[in-house]
Coordinates of N, CA and C in Angstrom, one line a residue:
M283 N 46.6 2.0 -72.4 CA 46.9 0.9 -73.3 C 46.4 1.3 -74.7
N284 N 47.1 1.0 -75.8 CA 46.7 1.3 -77.1 C 45.9 0.1 -77.7
F285 N 44.6 0.2 -77.6 CA 43.8 -0.9 -78.2 C 43.7 -0.9 -79.7
A286 N 44.1 0.3 -80.3 CA 43.9 0.4 -81.7 C 44.6 -0.7 -82.5
K287 N 45.7 -1.2 -81.9 CA 46.5 -2.2 -82.6 C 45.9 -3.6 -82.6
I288 N 45.0 -3.8 -81.6 CA 44.5 -5.2 -81.5 C 43.1 -5.4 -81.9
L289 N 42.4 -4.4 -82.4 CA 41.0 -4.6 -82.8 C 40.8 -4.7 -84.3
F290 N 40.2 -5.7 -84.7 CA 40.0 -5.9 -86.2 C 39.0 -4.9 -86.7
C291 N 39.1 -4.6 -88.0 CA 38.2 -3.7 -88.7 C 38.4 -2.2 -88.3
G292 N 39.4 -1.9 -87.5 CA 39.6 -0.6 -87.1 C 38.4 0.1 -86.4
T293 N 37.7 -0.6 -85.6 CA 36.5 -0.1 -85.0 C 36.8 0.7 -83.8
M294 N 37.9 0.4 -83.1 CA 38.2 1.2 -81.9 C 38.9 2.5 -82.4
V295 N 38.1 3.2 -81.8 CA 38.1 4.7 -82.0 C 37.0 5.0 -82.6
I296 N 47.0 -9.5 -82.0 CA 46.8 -10.4 -82.2 C 48.0 -11.1 -82.5
S297 N 65.9 -29.3 -82.0 CA 65.6 -29.7 -83.4 C 64.2 -29.4 -83.7
S298 N 63.8 -28.7 -84.9 CA 62.5 -28.2 -85.3 C 61.5 -29.3 -85.6
A299 N 60.3 -29.1 -85.1 CA 59.2 -30.1 -85.4 C 58.9 -30.1 -86.9
A300 N 58.6 -31.2 -87.4 CA 58.3 -31.3 -88.9 C 56.9 -30.7 -89.1
F301 N 56.8 -30.0 -90.3 CA 55.5 -29.4 -90.6 C 54.4 -30.4 -90.8
A302 N 53.3 -30.2 -90.1 CA 52.2 -31.1 -90.1 C 51.4 -30.8 -91.4
Q303 N 51.4 -31.8 -92.3 CA 50.6 -31.7 -93.5 C 49.1 -31.8 -93.3
T304 N 48.7 -32.3 -92.1 CA 47.3 -32.4 -91.8 C 47.1 -31.8 -90.4
L305 N 45.8 -31.3 -90.2 CA 45.4 -30.8 -88.9 C 44.5 -31.9 -88.2
S306 N 44.7 -32.1 -86.9 CA 43.9 -33.1 -86.2 C 42.6 -32.5 -85.8
P307 N 41.5 -33.2 -86.2 CA 40.2 -32.7 -85.8 C 40.0 -32.7 -84.3
G308 N 39.2 -31.8 -83.8 CA 39.0 -31.7 -82.4 C 38.9 -30.2 -82.0
T309 N 38.7 -30.1 -80.6 CA 38.5 -28.7 -80.0 C 39.6 -28.5 -79.0
A310 N 40.1 -27.2 -79.0 CA 41.0 -26.8 -78.0 C 40.6 -25.5 -77.4
T311 N 40.8 -25.3 -76.1 CA 40.3 -24.1 -75.4 C 41.5 -23.4 -74.8
Y312 N 41.4 -22.1 -74.7 CA 42.5 -21.2 -74.2 C 42.0 -20.1 -73.3
R313 N 42.9 -19.7 -72.4 CA 42.6 -18.5 -71.6 C 43.2 -17.3 -72.2
I314 N 42.6 -16.1 -72.1 CA 43.1 -14.9 -72.5 C 43.5 -14.2 -71.2
E315 N 44.9 -13.9 -71.0 CA 45.4 -13.3 -69.8 C 46.2 -12.1 -70.1
Q316 N 46.3 -11.3 -69.0 CA 47.1 -10.1 -69.0 C 47.8 -10.0 -67.6
N317 N 49.1 -10.1 -67.6 CA 49.9 -10.1 -66.3 C 49.4 -11.2 -65.4
G318 N 49.1 -12.4 -65.9 CA 48.6 -13.5 -65.1 C 47.2 -13.5 -64.7
K319 N 46.5 -12.4 -65.0 CA 45.0 -12.3 -64.7 C 44.2 -12.7 -65.9
E320 N 43.3 -13.6 -65.6 CA 42.4 -14.1 -66.7 C 41.3 -13.1 -67.0
L321 N 41.3 -12.7 -68.3 CA 40.3 -11.7 -68.8 C 39.2 -12.3 -69.6
G322 N 39.4 -13.5 -70.1 CA 38.4 -14.1 -71.0 C 38.9 -15.5 -71.5
N323 N 38.2 -16.0 -72.5 CA 38.6 -17.3 -73.0 C 38.3 -17.3 -74.5
A324 N 38.9 -18.3 -75.2 CA 38.7 -18.5 -76.6 C 38.9 -20.0 -76.9
S325 N 38.4 -20.4 -78.1 CA 38.5 -21.8 -78.4 C 38.4 -22.0 -79.9
Y326 N 38.8 -23.1 -80.5 CA 38.6 -23.4 -81.9 C 38.3 -24.9 -82.0
T327 N 37.6 -25.2 -83.1 CA 37.2 -26.6 -83.4 C 37.6 -26.8 -84.9
I328 N 38.3 -27.9 -85.1 CA 38.7 -28.3 -86.5 C 37.9 -29.5 -87.0
Q329 N 37.3 -29.4 -88.1 CA 36.6 -30.5 -88.8 C 37.3 -30.7 -90.2
S330 N 37.4 -31.9 -90.6 CA 38.1 -32.2 -91.9 C 37.3 -33.0 -92.8
T331 N 37.5 -32.8 -94.1 CA 36.9 -33.6 -95.2 C 38.1 -34.0 -96.1
P332 N 37.9 -34.9 -97.0 CA 39.1 -35.3 -97.9 C 39.7 -34.1 -98.6
R333 N 39.0 -33.0 -98.8 CA 39.6 -31.9 -99.6 C 39.7 -30.6 -98.8
T334 N 39.1 -30.4 -97.7 CA 39.1 -29.1 -97.0 C 39.2 -29.3 -95.5
Y335 N 39.5 -28.2 -94.8 CA 39.3 -28.1 -93.3 C 38.3 -27.0 -93.1
L336 N 37.5 -27.2 -92.0 CA 36.6 -26.1 -91.6 C 37.0 -25.8 -90.1
I337 N 37.4 -24.6 -89.8 CA 37.9 -24.2 -88.5 C 37.0 -23.1 -88.0
T338 N 36.3 -23.4 -86.9 CA 35.4 -22.4 -86.3 C 36.1 -22.0 -84.9
S339 N 36.1 -20.7 -84.6 CA 36.7 -20.2 -83.4 C 35.9 -19.1 -82.9
N340 N 36.0 -18.9 -81.6 CA 35.3 -17.8 -80.9 C 36.0 -17.4 -79.6
G341 N 35.7 -16.2 -79.2 CA 36.4 -15.8 -77.9 C 35.7 -14.5 -77.4
K342 N 36.0 -14.2 -76.2 CA 35.5 -12.9 -75.6 C 36.4 -12.6 -74.4
M343 N 36.5 -11.3 -74.2 CA 37.3 -10.8 -73.1 C 36.7 -9.4 -72.6
T344 N 37.0 -9.1 -71.3 CA 36.6 -7.8 -70.8 C 37.7 -7.3 -69.9
L345 N 38.0 -6.0 -70.1 CA 39.1 -5.4 -69.4 C 38.5 -4.0 -69.0
G346 N 38.1 -3.8 -67.7 CA 37.5 -2.6 -67.3 C 36.2 -2.3 -68.1
K347 N 36.2 -1.2 -68.7 CA 35.0 -0.8 -69.5 C 35.1 -1.3 -71.0
F348 N 36.2 -1.9 -71.3 CA 36.5 -2.4 -72.6 C 36.0 -3.9 -72.8
S349 N 35.3 -4.2 -73.9 CA 34.8 -5.5 -74.1 C 35.0 -5.9 -75.6
Y350 N 35.3 -7.1 -75.8 CA 35.6 -7.6 -77.2 C 35.2 -9.1 -77.3
A351 N 34.5 -9.4 -78.4 CA 34.1 -10.7 -78.7 C 34.2 -11.0 -80.2
F352 N 34.5 -12.2 -80.6 CA 34.6 -12.5 -82.0 C 34.1 -13.9 -82.2
S353 N 33.7 -14.2 -83.5 CA 33.3 -15.5 -83.9 C 33.8 -15.6 -85.4
N354 N 34.5 -16.7 -85.7 CA 35.2 -16.8 -87.0 C 35.0 -18.2 -87.5
T355 N 34.8 -18.3 -88.8 CA 34.7 -19.6 -89.5 C 35.6 -19.5 -90.8
Q356 N 36.6 -20.4 -90.8 CA 37.5 -20.5 -91.9 C 37.4 -21.8 -92.7
K357 N 37.4 -21.7 -94.0 CA 37.5 -22.9 -94.8 C 38.9 -22.9 -95.5
L358 N 39.7 -24.0 -95.4 CA 41.0 -24.1 -96.0 C 41.1 -25.3 -96.8
D359 N 42.0 -25.3 -97.8 CA 42.3 -26.5 -98.5 C 43.3 -27.4 -97.8
T360 N 43.7 -28.5 -98.3 CA 44.5 -29.4 -97.5 C 46.0 -29.0 -97.4
A361 N 46.3 -27.9 -98.2 CA 47.7 -27.3 -98.0 C 47.6 -26.1 -97.0
L362 N 46.4 -25.9 -96.4 CA 46.1 -24.9 -95.4 C 46.1 -23.5 -96.1
N363 N 45.7 -23.4 -97.3 CA 45.5 -22.2 -98.0 C 44.0 -21.8 -97.7
L364 N 43.8 -20.5 -97.3 CA 42.5 -20.0 -97.0 C 41.7 -19.9 -98.2
I365 N 40.4 -20.4 -98.2 CA 39.5 -20.3 -99.3 C 38.4 -19.3 -99.0
T366 N 37.8 -19.4 -97.8 CA 36.8 -18.4 -97.4 C 37.0 -18.1 -95.9
D367 N 36.5 -17.0 -95.5 CA 36.5 -16.6 -94.0 C 35.3 -15.7 -93.8
Q368 N 34.6 -16.0 -92.7 CA 33.6 -15.1 -92.2 C 33.8 -14.8 -90.7
L369 N 34.2 -13.5 -90.5 CA 34.5 -13.1 -89.2 C 33.5 -12.0 -88.7
S370 N 33.0 -12.2 -87.5 CA 32.1 -11.2 -87.0 C 32.5 -10.9 -85.5
G371 N 32.2 -9.8 -85.0 CA 32.5 -9.5 -83.6 C 31.7 -8.3 -83.1
V372 N 31.9 -8.1 -81.8 CA 31.3 -6.9 -81.1 C 32.4 -6.3 -80.3
V373 N 32.7 -5.0 -80.6 CA 33.7 -4.2 -79.8 C 33.0 -3.1 -79.1
N374 N 33.0 -3.2 -77.8 CA 32.3 -2.2 -77.0 C 30.9 -1.9 -77.4
G375 N 30.2 -3.0 -77.8 CA 28.8 -2.9 -78.1 C 28.6 -2.6 -79.6
K376 N 29.6 -2.4 -80.4 CA 29.4 -2.1 -81.8 C 29.8 -3.3 -82.7
A377 N 28.8 -3.7 -83.5 CA 29.0 -4.9 -84.4 C 29.9 -4.6 -85.6
V378 N 30.8 -5.6 -85.9 CA 31.6 -5.4 -87.1 C 31.7 -6.8 -87.8
S379 N 32.0 -6.8 -89.1 CA 32.2 -8.1 -89.8 C 33.2 -7.9 -90.9
F380 N 33.8 -9.1 -91.2 CA 34.8 -9.1 -92.3 C 34.7 -10.5 -93.0
H381 N 34.5 -10.4 -94.3 CA 34.3 -11.6 -95.1 C 35.4 -11.6 -96.2
A382 N 36.1 -12.7 -96.4 CA 37.1 -12.9 -97.4 C 36.7 -14.2 -98.2
A383 N 36.9 -14.1 -99.5 CA 36.6 -15.3 -100.4 C 37.6 -15.2 -101.6
S384 N 38.1 -16.4 -101.9 CA 38.9 -16.5 -103.1 C 38.1 -16.2 -104.4
D385 N 38.6 -15.4 -105.3 CA 37.9 -15.1 -106.5 C 38.0 -16.3 -107.4
P386 N 37.3 -16.3 -108.6 CA 37.2 -17.4 -109.5 C 38.6 -17.9 -110.0
T387 N 39.6 -17.0 -110.1 CA 40.9 -17.3 -110.6 C 41.7 -18.0 -109.5
G388 N 41.4 -17.8 -108.2 CA 42.2 -18.3 -107.1 C 43.4 -17.5 -106.8
R389 N 43.5 -16.3 -107.5 CA 44.7 -15.5 -107.3 C 44.5 -14.3 -106.4
Q390 N 43.2 -14.0 -106.0 CA 42.9 -12.8 -105.2 C 41.8 -13.2 -104.2
F391 N 41.8 -12.4 -103.1 CA 40.7 -12.5 -102.1 C 39.8 -11.3 -102.4
Q392 N 38.5 -11.5 -102.4 CA 37.6 -10.4 -102.4 C 37.1 -10.2 -101.0
L393 N 37.2 -9.0 -100.5 CA 37.0 -8.6 -99.1 C 35.7 -7.7 -99.0
D394 N 34.9 -8.0 -98.0 CA 33.8 -7.2 -97.7 C 33.8 -6.9 -96.2
I395 N 33.8 -5.6 -95.9 CA 33.9 -5.2 -94.5 C 32.8 -4.3 -94.1
S396 N 32.2 -4.6 -92.9 CA 31.2 -3.7 -92.3 C 31.6 -3.3 -91.0
A397 N 31.7 -2.0 -90.8 CA 32.1 -1.4 -89.5 C 31.6 0.0 -89.4
N398 N 31.1 0.4 -88.2 CA 30.7 1.8 -88.0 C 29.6 2.2 -88.9
G399 N 28.7 1.3 -89.3 CA 27.6 1.6 -90.2 C 28.0 1.8 -91.6
Q400 N 29.2 1.4 -92.0 CA 29.7 1.6 -93.4 C 30.1 0.3 -94.0
Q401 N 29.9 0.1 -95.3 CA 30.3 -1.1 -96.0 C 31.5 -0.7 -96.9
Q402 N 32.6 -1.6 -96.9 CA 33.7 -1.4 -97.7 C 34.0 -2.7 -98.5
Q403 N 34.7 -2.5 -99.6 CA 35.1 -3.7 -100.4 C 36.6 -3.5 -100.8
N404 N 37.3 -4.6 -101.0 CA 38.7 -4.5 -101.4 C 39.1 -5.8 -102.0
K405 N 40.2 -5.8 -102.7 CA 40.9 -7.0 -103.2 C 42.3 -7.0 -102.8
V406 N 42.8 -8.2 -102.4 CA 44.3 -8.4 -102.1 C 44.7 -9.7 -102.7
D407 N 46.0 -9.8 -103.0 CA 46.6 -11.0 -103.6 C 46.3 -12.2 -102.6
R408 N 46.1 -13.3 -103.2 CA 45.9 -14.6 -102.5 C 47.2 -15.4 -102.7
D409 N 48.1 -15.3 -101.7 CA 49.4 -16.0 -101.8 C 49.5 -17.1 -100.9
A410 N 50.3 -18.1 -101.2 CA 50.6 -19.2 -100.3 C 51.2 -18.7 -99.0
N411 N 51.0 -19.4 -97.9 CA 51.6 -19.1 -96.6 C 51.0 -17.8 -96.1
T412 N 49.7 -17.6 -96.3 CA 48.9 -16.4 -95.8 C 48.0 -16.9 -94.7
V413 N 48.0 -16.2 -93.5 CA 47.1 -16.4 -92.4 C 46.3 -15.2 -92.1
L414 N 45.0 -15.4 -92.0 CA 44.1 -14.3 -91.5 C 44.4 -14.2 -90.0
L415 N 44.9 -13.0 -89.6 CA 45.4 -12.8 -88.2 C 44.3 -12.0 -87.4
T416 N 43.3 -12.7 -86.9 CA 42.3 -12.1 -86.1 C 42.9 -12.0 -84.7
D417 N 42.7 -10.9 -84.0 CA 43.2 -10.6 -82.7 C 42.7 -11.6 -81.7
L418 N 43.6 -12.2 -80.9 CA 43.3 -13.1 -79.8 C 42.6 -14.3 -80.2
D419 N 42.7 -14.7 -81.4 CA 42.1 -15.9 -82.0 C 43.1 -17.1 -82.0
P420 N 42.9 -18.1 -81.1 CA 43.9 -19.2 -81.1 C 44.0 -20.0 -82.4
A421 N 42.9 -20.0 -83.2 CA 43.0 -20.6 -84.5 C 44.0 -19.9 -85.4
A422 N 44.0 -18.6 -85.4 CA 44.9 -17.8 -86.2 C 46.3 -18.1 -85.8
Y423 N 46.6 -18.2 -84.5 CA 48.0 -18.4 -84.0 C 48.4 -19.8 -84.3
S424 N 47.4 -20.8 -84.3 CA 47.7 -22.2 -84.6 C 48.2 -22.3 -86.0
L425 N 47.4 -21.6 -86.9 CA 47.8 -21.7 -88.4 C 49.1 -20.9 -88.6
L426 N 49.4 -19.9 -87.9 CA 50.6 -19.2 -88.0 C 51.8 -20.1 -87.6
T427 N 51.6 -20.9 -86.6 CA 52.6 -21.9 -86.1 C 52.8 -22.9 -87.2
Q428 N 51.8 -23.3 -87.9 CA 52.0 -24.3 -89.0 C 52.8 -23.7 -90.1
V429 N 52.6 -22.4 -90.4 CA 53.3 -21.8 -91.5 C 54.8 -21.6 -91.0
A430 N 55.0 -21.3 -89.8 CA 56.4 -21.1 -89.2 C 57.1 -22.4 -89.3
L431 N 56.5 -23.5 -89.1 CA 57.2 -24.8 -89.2 C 57.6 -25.2 -90.6
R432 N 56.9 -24.6 -91.6 CA 57.4 -24.7 -93.0 C 58.7 -24.0 -93.3
N433 N 58.9 -22.9 -92.5 CA 60.0 -22.0 -92.7 C 60.1 -21.5 -94.2
P434 N 59.0 -20.9 -94.7 CA 59.0 -20.5 -96.1 C 59.8 -19.2 -96.3
K435 N 60.1 -19.0 -97.5 CA 60.9 -17.8 -97.9 C 60.0 -16.6 -97.6
D436 N 58.7 -16.6 -98.0 CA 57.8 -15.5 -97.8 C 56.5 -16.0 -97.1
A437 N 56.1 -15.2 -96.2 CA 54.8 -15.5 -95.4 C 54.1 -14.2 -95.2
W438 N 52.8 -14.3 -95.1 CA 51.9 -13.1 -95.1 C 50.8 -13.2 -94.0
A439 N 50.4 -12.1 -93.5 CA 49.3 -12.0 -92.6 C 48.2 -11.1 -93.3
L440 N 47.0 -11.6 -93.4 CA 45.9 -10.8 -93.9 C 45.3 -10.2 -92.6
I441 N 45.3 -8.9 -92.5 CA 44.9 -8.2 -91.3 C 43.4 -7.7 -91.6
P442 N 42.5 -8.1 -90.8 CA 41.1 -7.7 -90.9 C 40.8 -6.4 -90.2
K443 N 41.5 -5.4 -90.6 CA 41.3 -4.0 -90.1 C 41.1 -3.1 -91.3
E444 N 40.5 -1.9 -91.0 CA 40.3 -0.9 -92.0 C 39.6 -1.6 -93.2
N445 N 40.3 -1.5 -94.4 CA 39.6 -2.2 -95.5 C 40.3 -3.5 -95.9
G446 N 41.1 -4.1 -95.0 CA 41.8 -5.3 -95.1 C 43.1 -5.1 -95.9
F447 N 44.2 -5.6 -95.4 CA 45.5 -5.5 -96.1 C 46.5 -6.6 -95.7
L448 N 47.5 -6.8 -96.6 CA 48.5 -7.8 -96.4 C 49.8 -7.2 -95.9
V449 N 50.4 -7.9 -94.9 CA 51.7 -7.5 -94.4 C 52.6 -8.7 -94.4
P450 N 53.9 -8.6 -94.6 CA 54.8 -9.7 -94.5 C 55.0 -10.1 -93.1
V451 N 55.4 -11.4 -92.9 CA 55.7 -12.0 -91.6 C 57.1 -12.6 -91.7
Q452 N 57.9 -12.4 -90.7 CA 59.2 -13.0 -90.6 C 59.3 -13.8 -89.3
F453 N 59.8 -15.0 -89.5 CA 59.9 -16.0 -88.3 C 61.3 -16.1 -87.9
T454 N 61.5 -16.1 -86.6 CA 62.8 -16.3 -85.9 C 62.7 -17.4 -84.9
R455 N 63.4 -18.5 -85.1 CA 63.4 -19.6 -84.2 C 64.2 -19.2 -82.9
M456 N 63.6 -19.4 -81.7 CA 64.2 -19.0 -80.5 C 64.5 -20.3 -79.7
E457 N 65.2 -20.2 -78.6 CA 65.5 -21.3 -77.8 C 64.3 -22.0 -77.2
D458 N 64.3 -23.3 -77.0 CA 63.2 -24.0 -76.3 C 63.2 -23.5 -74.9
T459 N 62.0 -23.6 -74.3 CA 61.8 -23.2 -72.9 C 61.0 -24.2 -72.1
K460 N 61.1 -24.1 -70.8 CA 60.5 -25.1 -69.9 C 59.1 -24.7 -69.6
A461 N 58.1 -25.7 -69.5 CA 56.7 -25.4 -69.2 C 56.1 -26.7 -68.5
T462 N 54.9 -26.5 -68.1 CA 54.1 -27.6 -67.6 C 52.8 -27.7 -68.5
Y463 N 52.4 -29.0 -68.8 CA 51.2 -29.2 -69.5 C 50.5 -30.4 -69.0
Q464 N 49.3 -30.3 -68.6 CA 48.5 -31.5 -68.1 C 49.3 -32.2 -67.0
G465 N 49.9 -31.4 -66.1 CA 50.6 -31.9 -65.0 C 52.0 -32.4 -65.2
Q466 N 52.5 -32.3 -66.5 CA 53.8 -32.8 -66.8 C 54.8 -31.7 -67.2
T467 N 56.0 -31.8 -66.8 CA 57.0 -30.8 -67.1 C 57.7 -31.2 -68.5
L468 N 57.8 -30.2 -69.4 CA 58.4 -30.5 -70.7 C 59.0 -29.3 -71.2
M469 N 59.8 -29.5 -72.3 CA 60.4 -28.4 -73.0 C 59.5 -28.1 -74.3
V470 N 59.3 -26.9 -74.5 CA 58.4 -26.5 -75.7 C 59.2 -25.6 -76.6
H471 N 58.8 -25.7 -77.9 CA 59.5 -24.9 -78.9 C 59.0 -23.4 -78.9
H472 N 59.8 -22.5 -79.4 CA 59.4 -21.1 -79.4 C 59.9 -20.4 -80.7
T473 N 58.9 -19.8 -81.4 CA 59.2 -19.1 -82.6 C 58.6 -17.7 -82.4
S474 N 59.4 -16.7 -82.8 CA 58.9 -15.3 -82.8 C 58.5 -14.9 -84.2
A475 N 57.3 -14.4 -84.3 CA 56.7 -14.0 -85.6 C 56.6 -12.5 -85.6
A476 N 57.4 -11.8 -86.5 CA 57.3 -10.3 -86.6 C 56.4 -10.0 -87.7
V477 N 55.3 -9.4 -87.3 CA 54.2 -9.0 -88.3 C 54.6 -7.5 -88.6
S478 N 55.1 -7.4 -89.8 CA 55.8 -6.1 -90.2 C 54.8 -5.1 -90.8
T479 N 54.5 -4.1 -90.0 CA 53.8 -3.0 -90.5 C 54.6 -1.8 -90.1
Q480 N 54.1 -0.6 -90.3 CA 54.8 0.6 -89.9 C 55.0 0.6 -88.4
N481 N 54.0 0.1 -87.7 CA 54.2 -0.1 -86.2 C 54.1 -1.6 -86.0
A482 N 55.2 -2.3 -86.2 CA 55.3 -3.7 -86.2 C 55.0 -4.3 -84.8
I483 N 54.5 -5.5 -84.8 CA 54.3 -6.2 -83.6 C 54.9 -7.6 -83.7
T484 N 55.1 -8.3 -82.6 CA 55.5 -9.7 -82.7 C 54.4 -10.5 -82.0
V485 N 54.4 -11.8 -82.5 CA 53.6 -12.8 -81.9 C 54.5 -13.9 -81.5
E486 N 54.6 -14.2 -80.1 CA 55.5 -15.2 -79.6 C 54.7 -16.5 -79.6
L487 N 55.2 -17.5 -80.4 CA 54.5 -18.8 -80.5 C 55.2 -19.9 -79.7
F488 N 54.5 -20.5 -78.8 CA 55.1 -21.7 -78.1 C 54.2 -22.9 -78.4
Y489 N 54.9 -24.0 -78.8 CA 54.2 -25.1 -79.3 C 54.9 -26.4 -79.0
S490 N 54.2 -27.5 -79.1 CA 54.7 -28.8 -78.8 C 55.5 -29.4 -80.0
E491 N 56.1 -30.6 -79.8 CA 56.9 -31.2 -80.8 C 56.1 -31.5 -82.0
D492 N 54.8 -31.8 -81.8 CA 54.0 -32.1 -83.0 C 53.3 -30.9 -83.6
G493 N 53.7 -29.7 -83.1 CA 53.1 -28.5 -83.7 C 51.9 -27.9 -83.1
Q494 N 51.4 -28.5 -82.0 CA 50.2 -27.9 -81.3 C 50.5 -26.6 -80.6
L495 N 49.7 -25.6 -80.9 CA 49.9 -24.3 -80.2 C 49.5 -24.5 -78.8
L496 N 50.5 -24.1 -77.9 CA 50.2 -24.1 -76.5 C 50.1 -22.7 -75.9
E497 N 50.7 -21.7 -76.5 CA 50.6 -20.3 -76.0 C 51.0 -19.4 -77.1
A498 N 50.3 -18.3 -77.2 CA 50.7 -17.2 -78.1 C 50.7 -15.9 -77.3
D499 N 51.8 -15.2 -77.2 CA 51.9 -13.9 -76.5 C 52.0 -12.8 -77.5
L500 N 51.4 -11.7 -77.1 CA 51.4 -10.4 -77.8 C 52.1 -9.4 -76.9
P501 N 53.4 -9.3 -76.9 CA 54.0 -8.5 -75.9 C 53.7 -7.0 -76.0
E502 N 53.5 -6.5 -77.3 CA 53.3 -5.1 -77.4 C 51.9 -4.7 -76.9
Q503 N 50.9 -5.6 -76.9 CA 49.6 -5.4 -76.3 C 49.5 -5.9 -74.9
N504 N 50.4 -6.7 -74.5 CA 50.4 -7.3 -73.1 C 49.3 -8.3 -72.9
F505 N 49.0 -9.1 -73.9 CA 48.0 -10.2 -73.8 C 48.7 -11.5 -74.1
D506 N 48.2 -12.6 -73.4 CA 48.7 -13.9 -73.7 C 47.4 -14.8 -73.9
V507 N 47.5 -15.7 -74.9 CA 46.5 -16.6 -75.2 C 47.1 -18.0 -74.9
I508 N 46.5 -18.7 -73.8 CA 47.2 -19.8 -73.2 C 46.3 -21.0 -73.2
R509 N 46.8 -22.1 -73.7 CA 45.9 -23.3 -73.7 C 45.7 -23.8 -72.3
D510 N 44.4 -24.3 -72.1 CA 44.1 -24.8 -70.8 C 45.1 -25.9 -70.3
Q511 N 45.4 -25.9 -69.1 CA 46.4 -26.8 -68.4 C 47.8 -26.6 -68.8
F512 N 48.1 -25.4 -69.5 CA 49.5 -25.1 -69.9 C 50.0 -23.9 -69.1
R513 N 51.3 -23.9 -68.7 CA 51.9 -22.8 -68.1 C 53.4 -22.8 -68.4
L514 N 53.8 -21.7 -68.9 CA 55.3 -21.5 -69.0 C 55.9 -21.3 -67.7
L515 N 57.0 -22.1 -67.5 CA 57.8 -21.9 -66.2 C 58.8 -20.7 -66.4
H516 N 59.2 -20.5 -67.7 CA 60.1 -19.4 -67.9 C 59.6 -18.7 -69.2
R517 N 59.2 -17.4 -69.2 CA 58.8 -16.7 -70.4 C 59.9 -15.9 -70.9
P518 N 60.5 -16.3 -72.0 CA 61.7 -15.6 -72.5 C 61.3 -14.1 -72.9
K519 N 62.3 -13.3 -72.8 CA 62.1 -11.9 -73.3 C 62.0 -11.9 -74.8
P520 N 60.9 -11.3 -75.4 CA 60.8 -11.4 -76.8 C 61.8 -10.4 -77.5
P521 N 62.1 -10.7 -78.7 CA 63.0 -9.8 -79.5 C 62.2 -8.5 -79.8
A522 N 62.9 -7.4 -80.0 CA 62.3 -6.2 -80.4 C 61.7 -6.3 -81.8
P523 N 60.5 -5.8 -82.0 CA 59.9 -5.9 -83.3 C 60.6 -4.8 -84.2
P524 N 60.5 -5.0 -85.5 CA 61.1 -4.1 -86.5 C 60.3 -2.8 -86.6
H525 N 60.3 -1.9 -85.5 CA 59.6 -0.7 -85.5 C 60.1 0.2 -86.6
G526 N 59.2 1.0 -87.2 CA 59.6 2.0 -88.1 C 59.8 1.6 -89.6
Q527 N 59.7 0.3 -89.8 CA 59.8 -0.2 -91.2 C 58.4 -0.1 -91.9
P528 N 58.4 0.5 -93.0 CA 57.1 0.6 -93.8 C 56.7 -0.8 -94.3
P529 N 55.5 -1.0 -94.5 CA 55.0 -2.3 -95.0 C 55.6 -2.6 -96.4
Q530 N 56.0 -3.8 -96.6 CA 56.4 -4.2 -98.0 C 55.3 -4.6 -98.8
P531 N 55.2 -4.3 -100.1 CA 54.1 -4.7 -100.9 C 54.1 -6.2 -101.1
P532 N 52.9 -6.8 -101.2 CA 52.9 -8.2 -101.5 C 53.4 -8.5 -102.9
P533 N 53.9 -9.8 -103.1 CA 54.4 -10.1 -104.4 C 53.4 -10.0 -105.5
G534 N 53.9 -9.8 -106.7 CA 53.0 -9.7 -107.8 C 52.4 -11.0 -108.2
Q535 N 51.7 -11.0 -109.3 CA 50.9 -12.2 -109.7 C 51.8 -13.4 -110.1
T536 N 53.1 -13.1 -110.3 CA 54.1 -14.1 -110.6 C 54.5 -15.0 -109.4
S537 N 54.1 -14.5 -108.2 CA 54.5 -15.3 -107.0 C 53.7 -16.6 -106.9
T538 N 54.2 -17.4 -106.0 CA 53.5 -18.7 -105.8 C 52.2 -18.5 -105.1
Q539 N 51.1 -18.9 -105.8 CA 49.8 -18.6 -105.3 C 48.9 -19.9 -105.3
P540 N 48.1 -20.1 -104.3 CA 47.2 -21.3 -104.4 C 46.2 -21.1 -105.4
Q541 N 45.7 -22.2 -106.0 CA 44.7 -22.2 -107.0 C 43.3 -22.4 -106.4
Q542 N 42.3 -21.9 -107.1 CA 41.0 -22.1 -106.6 C 40.6 -23.6 -106.6
P543 N 40.1 -24.1 -105.5 CA 39.7 -25.5 -105.5 C 38.6 -25.8 -106.4

């Protein structure tokens, strides 16, 4: 298995429901599975104030000799634009960290990365509809679902690997599928998110009518992040990702960008 695609910071060697303008405070827990076998768990907690959301998430998994754990804290404005993020983790015993913060203009993220005993810094555009896509983090997939429900013309993933970079995300609405949740049978919505890099991946998002993430599948890495008490009765075959396409550059400063709170 190629773990290089799923580990942040590149240390080895992630009818339509109406868009929810607000996030519901609370905690949700998920299983991390591969081929139906539970490898670990993850959770997130949402806290809200009149002007911001604070989302904390953590998770861990073990597969043979491979181990991965992360802890993440995100601060967002009420339009779900990322303001700051502090991500830390341990990959096979090696500590890594990734910090992102909006600059004073609100137009760029300042990035600080620590991995393999080295410190790196970078800047990337801070555009609307951008999600920090931490591997196996249900908070990231929940926010990706919220962006998908907006159906924006442009969406972006901030990838916390190497020195941090932006890639475009394309959403494709798929057919609803049958599942069980908390003992009840129901139909759930399904959107496929193509995270376009030179070796593109897809994230298959399954969610309720009110936009709650119930499952996120990463078919190229063969991992599933599944909410407790949820089970798909039929897992649709995901569409092929756009392999071989080079990453598109992010829009220039004339694009729609959130402002510094």
